[in-house]
Amino acid sequence: SDTQKVIAIDGPSASGKGTVAARVAAALGFDYLDSGALYRLTALYAQKQHVEWTDAAGVAALAENLPVRFDGGAVLLDGEDVSADIRSEAIGMGASAVAQLPEVRAALLQRQRDFLTDKGLVADGRDIGSVIFPQAQLKIFLTASARVRAERRAKQIGLPCEGVAFDRILADIEARDEADRRRAVAPLQQLPDAELLDTTDLGIEETVKKVLDWYHKV
Ligand code: CDP
Ligand code: CDP
């Protein structure tokens, strides 16, 4: 068939993609793919192997053979639990850097498609609806204002929503979004066939419900 049991959720940093995608997947009995984790793992692995994030051939070779295992909620790299390490904003920046390299994106393409089985899949990232699963049954562009997204990130790591540290989080988020939007290969974009879901004033439950409502209509 030319459509697949796939829900693609793309959008900027801290818009709630992971949280919403995991809940939608659980509600439907689908698998969940956090594609950003693969870019984060690639950046961390390169750092550990002393390969520069700008070394396209070197990083792509690592991405091709990522020794990663998803074990329940934990992410293991070379047997080491790196679940917390990959969530730092420094590794987020590294992920955004290696994600600009076409060689790296190509190396991670099939690995992402392999997550789809007869069960169905909810996948989140930047290019799920455009490149990885262009035949997805439902595409969502999940967003929120930069300030609200920075507040969510701050709360997540236990920081106040004002002050120098907060300003830094906001600036980092805006810089990474800008890089993801402007890059030549697989940029972050709102596709014409994607539903726009702005969660600036929307809670997690309402957002999940909205996605499920759309899915049940298609
Ligand atoms: O995956 P992504 O970076 O897009 O975002 P996330 O990690 O799922 O969400 C970032 C934080 O925002 C989490 O702590 C969520 O619980 C929170 N969130 C929220 O408060 N309200 C929403 N509507 C969506 C997410
Ligand atoms: O959690 P957050 O939304 O901040 O980031 P993420 O989804 O874990 O992605 C980290 C970085 O990986 C992004 O800033 C993108 O540069 C890159 N990425 C990508 O290029 N394509 C994807 N499908 C997923 C992530």
PDB file of C-alpha atoms and ligand atoms in Angstrom:
ATOM      1  CA  SER A   1       0.000   0.000   0.000  1.00  0.00           C
ATOM      2  CA  ASP A   2       1.195   3.556  -0.529  1.00  0.00           C
ATOM      3  CA  THR A   3       0.244   4.712   2.937  1.00  0.00           C
ATOM      4  CA  GLN A   4       1.714   3.210   6.084  1.00  0.00           C
ATOM      5  CA  LYS A   5       0.551   2.877   9.676  1.00  0.00           C
ATOM      6  CA  VAL A   6       2.816   5.761  10.642  1.00  0.00           C
ATOM      7  CA  ILE A   7       2.252   8.990  12.527  1.00  0.00           C
ATOM      8  CA  ALA A   8       5.038  11.509  11.856  1.00  0.00           C
ATOM      9  CA  ILE A   9       5.564  14.219  14.470  1.00  0.00           C
ATOM     10  CA  ASP A  10       8.072  16.878  13.480  1.00  0.00           C
ATOM     11  CA  GLY A  11       8.816  20.188  15.124  1.00  0.00           C
ATOM     12  CA  PRO A  12      11.315  22.394  16.951  1.00  0.00           C
ATOM     13  CA  SER A  13      13.129  21.607  20.189  1.00  0.00           C
ATOM     14  CA  ALA A  14      11.074  21.096  23.370  1.00  0.00           C
ATOM     15  CA  SER A  15       7.734  21.394  21.604  1.00  0.00           C
ATOM     16  CA  GLY A  16       6.671  18.166  23.342  1.00  0.00           C
ATOM     17  CA  LYS A  17       7.313  15.739  20.464  1.00  0.00           C
ATOM     18  CA  GLY A  18       8.788  12.939  22.565  1.00  0.00           C
ATOM     19  CA  THR A  19       6.213  13.122  25.335  1.00  0.00           C
ATOM     20  CA  VAL A  20       3.267  13.302  22.950  1.00  0.00           C
ATOM     21  CA  ALA A  21       4.633  10.691  20.517  1.00  0.00           C
ATOM     22  CA  ALA A  22       5.258   8.147  23.290  1.00  0.00           C
ATOM     23  CA  ARG A  23       1.732   8.611  24.674  1.00  0.00           C
ATOM     24  CA  VAL A  24       0.068   8.408  21.290  1.00  0.00           C
ATOM     25  CA  ALA A  25       2.058   5.238  20.544  1.00  0.00           C
ATOM     26  CA  ALA A  26       1.002   3.696  23.863  1.00  0.00           C
ATOM     27  CA  ALA A  27      -2.656   4.572  23.232  1.00  0.00           C
ATOM     28  CA  LEU A  28      -2.619   2.936  19.786  1.00  0.00           C
ATOM     29  CA  GLY A  29      -0.315   0.013  20.617  1.00  0.00           C
ATOM     30  CA  PHE A  30       2.241   1.307  18.098  1.00  0.00           C
ATOM     31  CA  ASP A  31       6.010   1.354  18.506  1.00  0.00           C
ATOM     32  CA  TYR A  32       7.753   4.684  19.113  1.00  0.00           C
ATOM     33  CA  LEU A  33      10.880   6.014  17.398  1.00  0.00           C
ATOM     34  CA  ASP A  34      12.812   8.936  18.916  1.00  0.00           C
ATOM     35  CA  SER A  35      14.874   9.790  15.826  1.00  0.00           C
ATOM     36  CA  GLY A  36      16.634  12.656  17.597  1.00  0.00           C
ATOM     37  CA  ALA A  37      18.200  10.104  19.966  1.00  0.00           C
ATOM     38  CA  LEU A  38      20.074   8.592  16.994  1.00  0.00           C
ATOM     39  CA  TYR A  39      21.600  11.989  16.124  1.00  0.00           C
ATOM     40  CA  ARG A  40      22.391  12.613  19.791  1.00  0.00           C
ATOM     41  CA  LEU A  41      24.010   9.163  20.079  1.00  0.00           C
ATOM     42  CA  THR A  42      26.053   9.812  16.947  1.00  0.00           C
ATOM     43  CA  ALA A  43      27.313  13.123  18.375  1.00  0.00           C
ATOM     44  CA  LEU A  44      28.188  11.520  21.728  1.00  0.00           C
ATOM     45  CA  TYR A  45      29.884   8.547  20.078  1.00  0.00           C
ATOM     46  CA  ALA A  46      31.982  10.884  17.883  1.00  0.00           C
ATOM     47  CA  GLN A  47      33.008  12.839  20.976  1.00  0.00           C
ATOM     48  CA  LYS A  48      34.033   9.636  22.762  1.00  0.00           C
ATOM     49  CA  GLN A  49      35.981   8.431  19.695  1.00  0.00           C
ATOM     50  CA  HIS A  50      37.655  11.850  19.255  1.00  0.00           C
ATOM     51  CA  VAL A  51      36.112  12.393  15.821  1.00  0.00           C
ATOM     52  CA  GLU A  52      35.252  16.034  15.050  1.00  0.00           C
ATOM     53  CA  TRP A  53      31.534  16.797  14.539  1.00  0.00           C
ATOM     54  CA  THR A  54      32.460  18.400  11.180  1.00  0.00           C
ATOM     55  CA  ASP A  55      34.294  15.303   9.858  1.00  0.00           C
ATOM     56  CA  ALA A  56      31.562  14.016   7.503  1.00  0.00           C
ATOM     57  CA  ALA A  57      33.213  10.727   6.507  1.00  0.00           C
ATOM     58  CA  GLY A  58      34.433   9.991  10.024  1.00  0.00           C
ATOM     59  CA  VAL A  59      31.097  10.708  11.729  1.00  0.00           C
ATOM     60  CA  ALA A  60      29.120   8.861   9.030  1.00  0.00           C
ATOM     61  CA  ALA A  61      31.283   5.761   9.539  1.00  0.00           C
ATOM     62  CA  LEU A  62      30.418   5.859  13.252  1.00  0.00           C
ATOM     63  CA  ALA A  63      26.705   6.452  12.532  1.00  0.00           C
ATOM     64  CA  GLU A  64      26.679   3.462  10.197  1.00  0.00           C
ATOM     65  CA  ASN A  65      27.797   1.146  12.990  1.00  0.00           C
ATOM     66  CA  LEU A  66      26.378   2.740  16.142  1.00  0.00           C
ATOM     67  CA  PRO A  67      26.733   0.086  18.873  1.00  0.00           C
ATOM     68  CA  VAL A  68      23.382   1.090  20.388  1.00  0.00           C
ATOM     69  CA  ARG A  69      20.771  -0.923  22.237  1.00  0.00           C
ATOM     70  CA  PHE A  70      17.384   0.371  23.408  1.00  0.00           C
ATOM     71  CA  ASP A  71      16.713  -1.526  26.619  1.00  0.00           C
ATOM     72  CA  GLY A  72      13.311  -0.623  28.037  1.00  0.00           C
ATOM     73  CA  GLY A  73      13.628   3.091  28.808  1.00  0.00           C
ATOM     74  CA  ALA A  74      17.440   3.034  28.796  1.00  0.00           C
ATOM     75  CA  VAL A  75      19.774   3.781  25.879  1.00  0.00           C
ATOM     76  CA  LEU A  76      23.008   1.787  25.876  1.00  0.00           C
ATOM     77  CA  LEU A  77      26.010   2.843  23.800  1.00  0.00           C
ATOM     78  CA  ASP A  78      28.735   0.208  23.700  1.00  0.00           C
ATOM     79  CA  GLY A  79      27.014  -1.347  26.720  1.00  0.00           C
ATOM     80  CA  GLU A  80      27.129   1.892  28.736  1.00  0.00           C
ATOM     81  CA  ASP A  81      23.897   3.571  29.877  1.00  0.00           C
ATOM     82  CA  VAL A  82      24.034   7.018  28.240  1.00  0.00           C
ATOM     83  CA  SER A  83      20.318   7.872  28.667  1.00  0.00           C
ATOM     84  CA  ALA A  84      21.136  10.984  30.717  1.00  0.00           C
ATOM     85  CA  ASP A  85      24.336  11.958  28.835  1.00  0.00           C
ATOM     86  CA  ILE A  86      22.587  12.308  25.469  1.00  0.00           C
ATOM     87  CA  ARG A  87      20.024  14.769  26.896  1.00  0.00           C
ATOM     88  CA  SER A  88      22.487  17.621  27.603  1.00  0.00           C
ATOM     89  CA  GLU A  89      22.140  20.775  25.487  1.00  0.00           C
ATOM     90  CA  ALA A  90      25.828  20.419  24.508  1.00  0.00           C
ATOM     91  CA  ILE A  91      25.053  17.052  22.911  1.00  0.00           C
ATOM     92  CA  GLY A  92      21.876  18.586  21.427  1.00  0.00           C
ATOM     93  CA  MET A  93      24.119  21.121  19.670  1.00  0.00           C
ATOM     94  CA  GLY A  94      26.434  18.298  18.570  1.00  0.00           C
ATOM     95  CA  ALA A  95      23.422  16.403  17.237  1.00  0.00           C
ATOM     96  CA  SER A  96      22.384  19.481  15.269  1.00  0.00           C
ATOM     97  CA  ALA A  97      25.942  19.782  13.879  1.00  0.00           C
ATOM     98  CA  VAL A  98      26.249  16.162  12.707  1.00  0.00           C
ATOM     99  CA  ALA A  99      22.640  16.306  11.425  1.00  0.00           C
ATOM    100  CA  GLN A 100      23.740  18.855   8.811  1.00  0.00           C
ATOM    101  CA  LEU A 101      25.957  16.256   7.122  1.00  0.00           C
ATOM    102  CA  PRO A 102      24.172  14.401   4.275  1.00  0.00           C
ATOM    103  CA  GLU A 103      26.497  11.409   4.804  1.00  0.00           C
ATOM    104  CA  VAL A 104      25.326  11.077   8.393  1.00  0.00           C
ATOM    105  CA  ARG A 105      21.638  11.390   7.474  1.00  0.00           C
ATOM    106  CA  ALA A 106      22.099   8.702   4.808  1.00  0.00           C
ATOM    107  CA  ALA A 107      23.818   6.419   7.331  1.00  0.00           C
ATOM    108  CA  LEU A 108      20.837   6.700   9.723  1.00  0.00           C
ATOM    109  CA  LEU A 109      18.036   6.458   7.134  1.00  0.00           C
ATOM    110  CA  GLN A 110      17.454   2.701   6.909  1.00  0.00           C
ATOM    111  CA  ARG A 111      17.925   2.216  10.644  1.00  0.00           C
ATOM    112  CA  GLN A 112      14.967   4.558  11.198  1.00  0.00           C
ATOM    113  CA  ARG A 113      12.765   2.863   8.582  1.00  0.00           C
ATOM    114  CA  ASP A 114      13.498  -0.514  10.193  1.00  0.00           C
ATOM    115  CA  PHE A 115      11.528   0.585  13.273  1.00  0.00           C
ATOM    116  CA  LEU A 116       8.289   0.197  11.300  1.00  0.00           C
ATOM    117  CA  THR A 117       6.555  -3.174  11.679  1.00  0.00           C
ATOM    118  CA  ASP A 118       2.947  -4.336  11.251  1.00  0.00           C
ATOM    119  CA  LYS A 119       2.290  -2.903  14.727  1.00  0.00           C
ATOM    120  CA  GLY A 120       2.515   0.650  13.404  1.00  0.00           C
ATOM    121  CA  LEU A 121       4.860   3.448  14.434  1.00  0.00           C
ATOM    122  CA  VAL A 122       4.827   6.934  15.888  1.00  0.00           C
ATOM    123  CA  ALA A 123       8.114   8.657  15.010  1.00  0.00           C
ATOM    124  CA  ASP A 124       9.280  12.127  16.031  1.00  0.00           C
ATOM    125  CA  GLY A 125      12.061  14.351  14.712  1.00  0.00           C
ATOM    126  CA  ARG A 126      12.612  16.982  12.035  1.00  0.00           C
ATOM    127  CA  ASP A 127      12.299  15.099   8.721  1.00  0.00           C
ATOM    128  CA  ILE A 128      10.018  12.162   9.536  1.00  0.00           C
ATOM    129  CA  GLY A 129       7.178  13.394   7.302  1.00  0.00           C
ATOM    130  CA  SER A 130       9.457  14.760   4.580  1.00  0.00           C
ATOM    131  CA  VAL A 131      12.197  12.116   4.215  1.00  0.00           C
ATOM    132  CA  ILE A 132      11.899   9.070   6.484  1.00  0.00           C
ATOM    133  CA  PHE A 133       8.161   8.280   6.105  1.00  0.00           C
ATOM    134  CA  PRO A 134       6.741  10.591   3.403  1.00  0.00           C
ATOM    135  CA  GLN A 135       3.797   8.143   3.102  1.00  0.00           C
ATOM    136  CA  ALA A 136       2.791   8.549   6.750  1.00  0.00           C
ATOM    137  CA  GLN A 137      -0.979   8.419   7.305  1.00  0.00           C
ATOM    138  CA  LEU A 138      -0.831  11.430   9.574  1.00  0.00           C
ATOM    139  CA  LYS A 139       1.768  14.194   9.749  1.00  0.00           C
ATOM    140  CA  ILE A 140       1.880  16.680  12.598  1.00  0.00           C
ATOM    141  CA  PHE A 141       3.937  19.845  12.887  1.00  0.00           C
ATOM    142  CA  LEU A 142       4.156  20.312  16.646  1.00  0.00           C
ATOM    143  CA  THR A 143       5.262  23.702  17.848  1.00  0.00           C
ATOM    144  CA  ALA A 144       4.957  26.336  20.591  1.00  0.00           C
ATOM    145  CA  SER A 145       6.452  29.766  21.183  1.00  0.00           C
ATOM    146  CA  ALA A 146      10.205  29.751  21.877  1.00  0.00           C
ATOM    147  CA  ARG A 147       9.627  31.186  25.360  1.00  0.00           C
ATOM    148  CA  VAL A 148       7.163  28.472  26.362  1.00  0.00           C
ATOM    149  CA  ARG A 149       9.477  25.796  24.975  1.00  0.00           C
ATOM    150  CA  ALA A 150      12.414  27.239  26.953  1.00  0.00           C
ATOM    151  CA  GLU A 151      10.215  27.260  30.088  1.00  0.00           C
ATOM    152  CA  ARG A 152       9.381  23.594  29.572  1.00  0.00           C
ATOM    153  CA  ARG A 153      13.065  22.728  29.144  1.00  0.00           C
ATOM    154  CA  ALA A 154      13.995  24.752  32.254  1.00  0.00           C
ATOM    155  CA  LYS A 155      11.358  22.981  34.356  1.00  0.00           C
ATOM    156  CA  GLN A 156      12.558  19.640  33.008  1.00  0.00           C
ATOM    157  CA  ILE A 157      16.054  20.267  34.381  1.00  0.00           C
ATOM    158  CA  GLY A 158      14.913  22.038  37.552  1.00  0.00           C
ATOM    159  CA  LEU A 159      15.909  25.611  36.674  1.00  0.00           C
ATOM    160  CA  PRO A 160      13.868  28.791  37.275  1.00  0.00           C
ATOM    161  CA  CYS A 161      12.081  30.369  34.293  1.00  0.00           C
ATOM    162  CA  GLU A 162      14.022  33.629  34.582  1.00  0.00           C
ATOM    163  CA  GLY A 163      17.593  34.763  35.010  1.00  0.00           C
ATOM    164  CA  VAL A 164      20.892  34.141  33.243  1.00  0.00           C
ATOM    165  CA  ALA A 165      20.592  30.354  33.038  1.00  0.00           C
ATOM    166  CA  PHE A 166      17.087  30.668  31.584  1.00  0.00           C
ATOM    167  CA  ASP A 167      18.222  33.235  29.007  1.00  0.00           C
ATOM    168  CA  ARG A 168      20.934  30.781  27.980  1.00  0.00           C
ATOM    169  CA  ILE A 169      18.406  27.952  27.510  1.00  0.00           C
ATOM    170  CA  LEU A 170      16.206  30.219  25.383  1.00  0.00           C
ATOM    171  CA  ALA A 171      19.174  31.379  23.271  1.00  0.00           C
ATOM    172  CA  ASP A 172      20.380  27.775  22.784  1.00  0.00           C
ATOM    173  CA  ILE A 173      16.915  26.638  21.687  1.00  0.00           C
ATOM    174  CA  GLU A 174      16.579  29.515  19.223  1.00  0.00           C
ATOM    175  CA  ALA A 175      20.084  28.907  17.812  1.00  0.00           C
ATOM    176  CA  ARG A 176      19.472  25.184  17.309  1.00  0.00           C
ATOM    177  CA  ASP A 177      16.039  25.745  15.701  1.00  0.00           C
ATOM    178  CA  GLU A 178      17.551  28.308  13.367  1.00  0.00           C
ATOM    179  CA  ALA A 179      20.327  25.875  12.334  1.00  0.00           C
ATOM    180  CA  ASP A 180      17.769  23.068  11.818  1.00  0.00           C
ATOM    181  CA  ARG A 181      15.542  25.339   9.663  1.00  0.00           C
ATOM    182  CA  ARG A 182      18.310  26.829   7.528  1.00  0.00           C
ATOM    183  CA  ARG A 183      20.308  23.733   6.683  1.00  0.00           C
ATOM    184  CA  ALA A 184      20.340  22.539   3.084  1.00  0.00           C
ATOM    185  CA  VAL A 185      19.537  18.887   3.769  1.00  0.00           C
ATOM    186  CA  ALA A 186      16.231  17.779   5.351  1.00  0.00           C
ATOM    187  CA  PRO A 187      15.492  21.120   7.056  1.00  0.00           C
ATOM    188  CA  LEU A 188      12.860  21.514   9.757  1.00  0.00           C
ATOM    189  CA  GLN A 189       9.769  22.773   7.953  1.00  0.00           C
ATOM    190  CA  GLN A 190       5.997  22.691   8.158  1.00  0.00           C
ATOM    191  CA  LEU A 191       4.898  20.501   5.264  1.00  0.00           C
ATOM    192  CA  PRO A 192       1.774  21.433   3.286  1.00  0.00           C
ATOM    193  CA  ASP A 193       0.240  18.048   4.144  1.00  0.00           C
ATOM    194  CA  ALA A 194       0.997  18.309   7.879  1.00  0.00           C
ATOM    195  CA  GLU A 195      -1.480  19.350  10.578  1.00  0.00           C
ATOM    196  CA  LEU A 196      -0.234  22.359  12.534  1.00  0.00           C
ATOM    197  CA  LEU A 197      -0.500  21.841  16.276  1.00  0.00           C
ATOM    198  CA  ASP A 198       0.551  24.857  18.349  1.00  0.00           C
ATOM    199  CA  THR A 199       0.782  23.852  22.004  1.00  0.00           C
ATOM    200  CA  THR A 200       1.752  27.237  23.438  1.00  0.00           C
ATOM    201  CA  ASP A 201      -1.492  27.162  25.433  1.00  0.00           C
ATOM    202  CA  LEU A 202      -2.209  23.430  25.227  1.00  0.00           C
ATOM    203  CA  GLY A 203      -1.441  20.755  27.845  1.00  0.00           C
ATOM    204  CA  ILE A 204      -0.081  17.280  27.137  1.00  0.00           C
ATOM    205  CA  GLU A 205      -3.422  15.471  27.547  1.00  0.00           C
ATOM    206  CA  GLU A 206      -5.243  17.840  25.169  1.00  0.00           C
ATOM    207  CA  THR A 207      -2.422  17.555  22.646  1.00  0.00           C
ATOM    208  CA  VAL A 208      -2.477  13.753  22.727  1.00  0.00           C
ATOM    209  CA  LYS A 209      -6.255  13.776  22.330  1.00  0.00           C
ATOM    210  CA  LYS A 210      -6.033  16.082  19.330  1.00  0.00           C
ATOM    211  CA  VAL A 211      -3.509  13.782  17.598  1.00  0.00           C
ATOM    212  CA  LEU A 212      -5.647  10.700  18.325  1.00  0.00           C
ATOM    213  CA  ASP A 213      -8.755  12.487  16.988  1.00  0.00           C
ATOM    214  CA  TRP A 214      -6.940  13.298  13.748  1.00  0.00           C
ATOM    215  CA  TYR A 215      -5.628   9.760  13.478  1.00  0.00           C
ATOM    216  CA  HIS A 216      -9.065   8.217  13.922  1.00  0.00           C
ATOM    217  CA  LYS A 217     -10.354  10.394  11.076  1.00  0.00           C
ATOM    218  CA  VAL A 218      -7.761   9.148   8.552  1.00  0.00           C
TER     219      VAL A 218
HETATM  220  O1  CDP B   1      10.758  15.928  22.321  1.00  0.00           O
HETATM  221  P1  CDP B   1      10.729  17.426  22.482  1.00  0.00           P
HETATM  222  O2  CDP B   1      12.087  18.007  22.659  1.00  0.00           O
HETATM  223  O3  CDP B   1       9.958  18.129  21.405  1.00  0.00           O
HETATM  224  O4  CDP B   1       9.937  17.744  23.833  1.00  0.00           O
HETATM  225  P2  CDP B   1       9.678  16.858  25.151  1.00  0.00           P
HETATM  226  O5  CDP B   1      10.986  16.443  25.715  1.00  0.00           O
HETATM  227  O6  CDP B   1       8.668  15.802  24.876  1.00  0.00           O
HETATM  228  O7  CDP B   1       8.973  17.926  26.093  1.00  0.00           O
HETATM  229  C1  CDP B   1       9.709  18.904  26.792  1.00  0.00           C
HETATM  230  C2  CDP B   1       9.038  19.155  28.145  1.00  0.00           C
HETATM  231  O8  CDP B   1       7.822  19.877  27.932  1.00  0.00           O
HETATM  232  C3  CDP B   1       8.645  17.883  28.893  1.00  0.00           C
HETATM  233  O9  CDP B   1       9.005  18.026  30.250  1.00  0.00           O
HETATM  234  C4  CDP B   1       7.144  17.825  28.747  1.00  0.00           C
HETATM  235  O10 CDP B   1       6.525  17.208  29.849  1.00  0.00           O
HETATM  236  C5  CDP B   1       6.760  19.283  28.665  1.00  0.00           C
HETATM  237  N1  CDP B   1       5.508  19.563  27.911  1.00  0.00           N
HETATM  238  C6  CDP B   1       4.546  20.383  28.460  1.00  0.00           C
HETATM  239  O11 CDP B   1       4.720  20.859  29.584  1.00  0.00           O
HETATM  240  N2  CDP B   1       3.390  20.661  27.773  1.00  0.00           N
HETATM  241  C7  CDP B   1       3.182  20.181  26.556  1.00  0.00           C
HETATM  242  N3  CDP B   1       2.059  20.463  25.894  1.00  0.00           N
HETATM  243  C8  CDP B   1       4.171  19.354  25.972  1.00  0.00           C
HETATM  244  C9  CDP B   1       5.332  19.066  26.687  1.00  0.00           C
HETATM  245  O1  CDP B   2      14.611  17.003  22.058  1.00  0.00           O
HETATM  246  P1  CDP B   2      14.886  18.050  21.014  1.00  0.00           P
HETATM  247  O2  CDP B   2      13.662  18.387  20.233  1.00  0.00           O
HETATM  248  O3  CDP B   2      15.564  19.256  21.562  1.00  0.00           O
HETATM  249  O4  CDP B   2      15.962  17.458  20.000  1.00  0.00           O
HETATM  250  P2  CDP B   2      16.006  16.030  19.287  1.00  0.00           P
HETATM  251  O5  CDP B   2      14.713  15.696  18.658  1.00  0.00           O
HETATM  252  O6  CDP B   2      16.575  15.036  20.244  1.00  0.00           O
HETATM  253  O7  CDP B   2      17.051  16.303  18.118  1.00  0.00           O
HETATM  254  C1  CDP B   2      18.379  16.768  18.349  1.00  0.00           C
HETATM  255  C2  CDP B   2      18.906  17.329  17.046  1.00  0.00           C
HETATM  256  O8  CDP B   2      19.012  16.257  16.099  1.00  0.00           O
HETATM  257  C3  CDP B   2      18.010  18.367  16.365  1.00  0.00           C
HETATM  258  O9  CDP B   2      18.308  19.695  16.764  1.00  0.00           O
HETATM  259  C4  CDP B   2      18.286  18.151  14.878  1.00  0.00           C
HETATM  260  O10 CDP B   2      19.387  18.911  14.427  1.00  0.00           O
HETATM  261  C5  CDP B   2      18.681  16.676  14.802  1.00  0.00           C
HETATM  262  N1  CDP B   2      17.592  15.842  14.247  1.00  0.00           N
HETATM  263  C6  CDP B   2      17.433  15.816  12.870  1.00  0.00           C
HETATM  264  O11 CDP B   2      18.146  16.496  12.152  1.00  0.00           O
HETATM  265  N2  CDP B   2      16.495  15.023  12.312  1.00  0.00           N
HETATM  266  C7  CDP B   2      15.679  14.281  13.066  1.00  0.00           C
HETATM  267  N3  CDP B   2      14.768  13.494  12.476  1.00  0.00           N
HETATM  268  C8  CDP B   2      15.802  14.321  14.474  1.00  0.00           C
HETATM  269  C9  CDP B   2      16.760  15.133  15.044  1.00  0.00           C
END
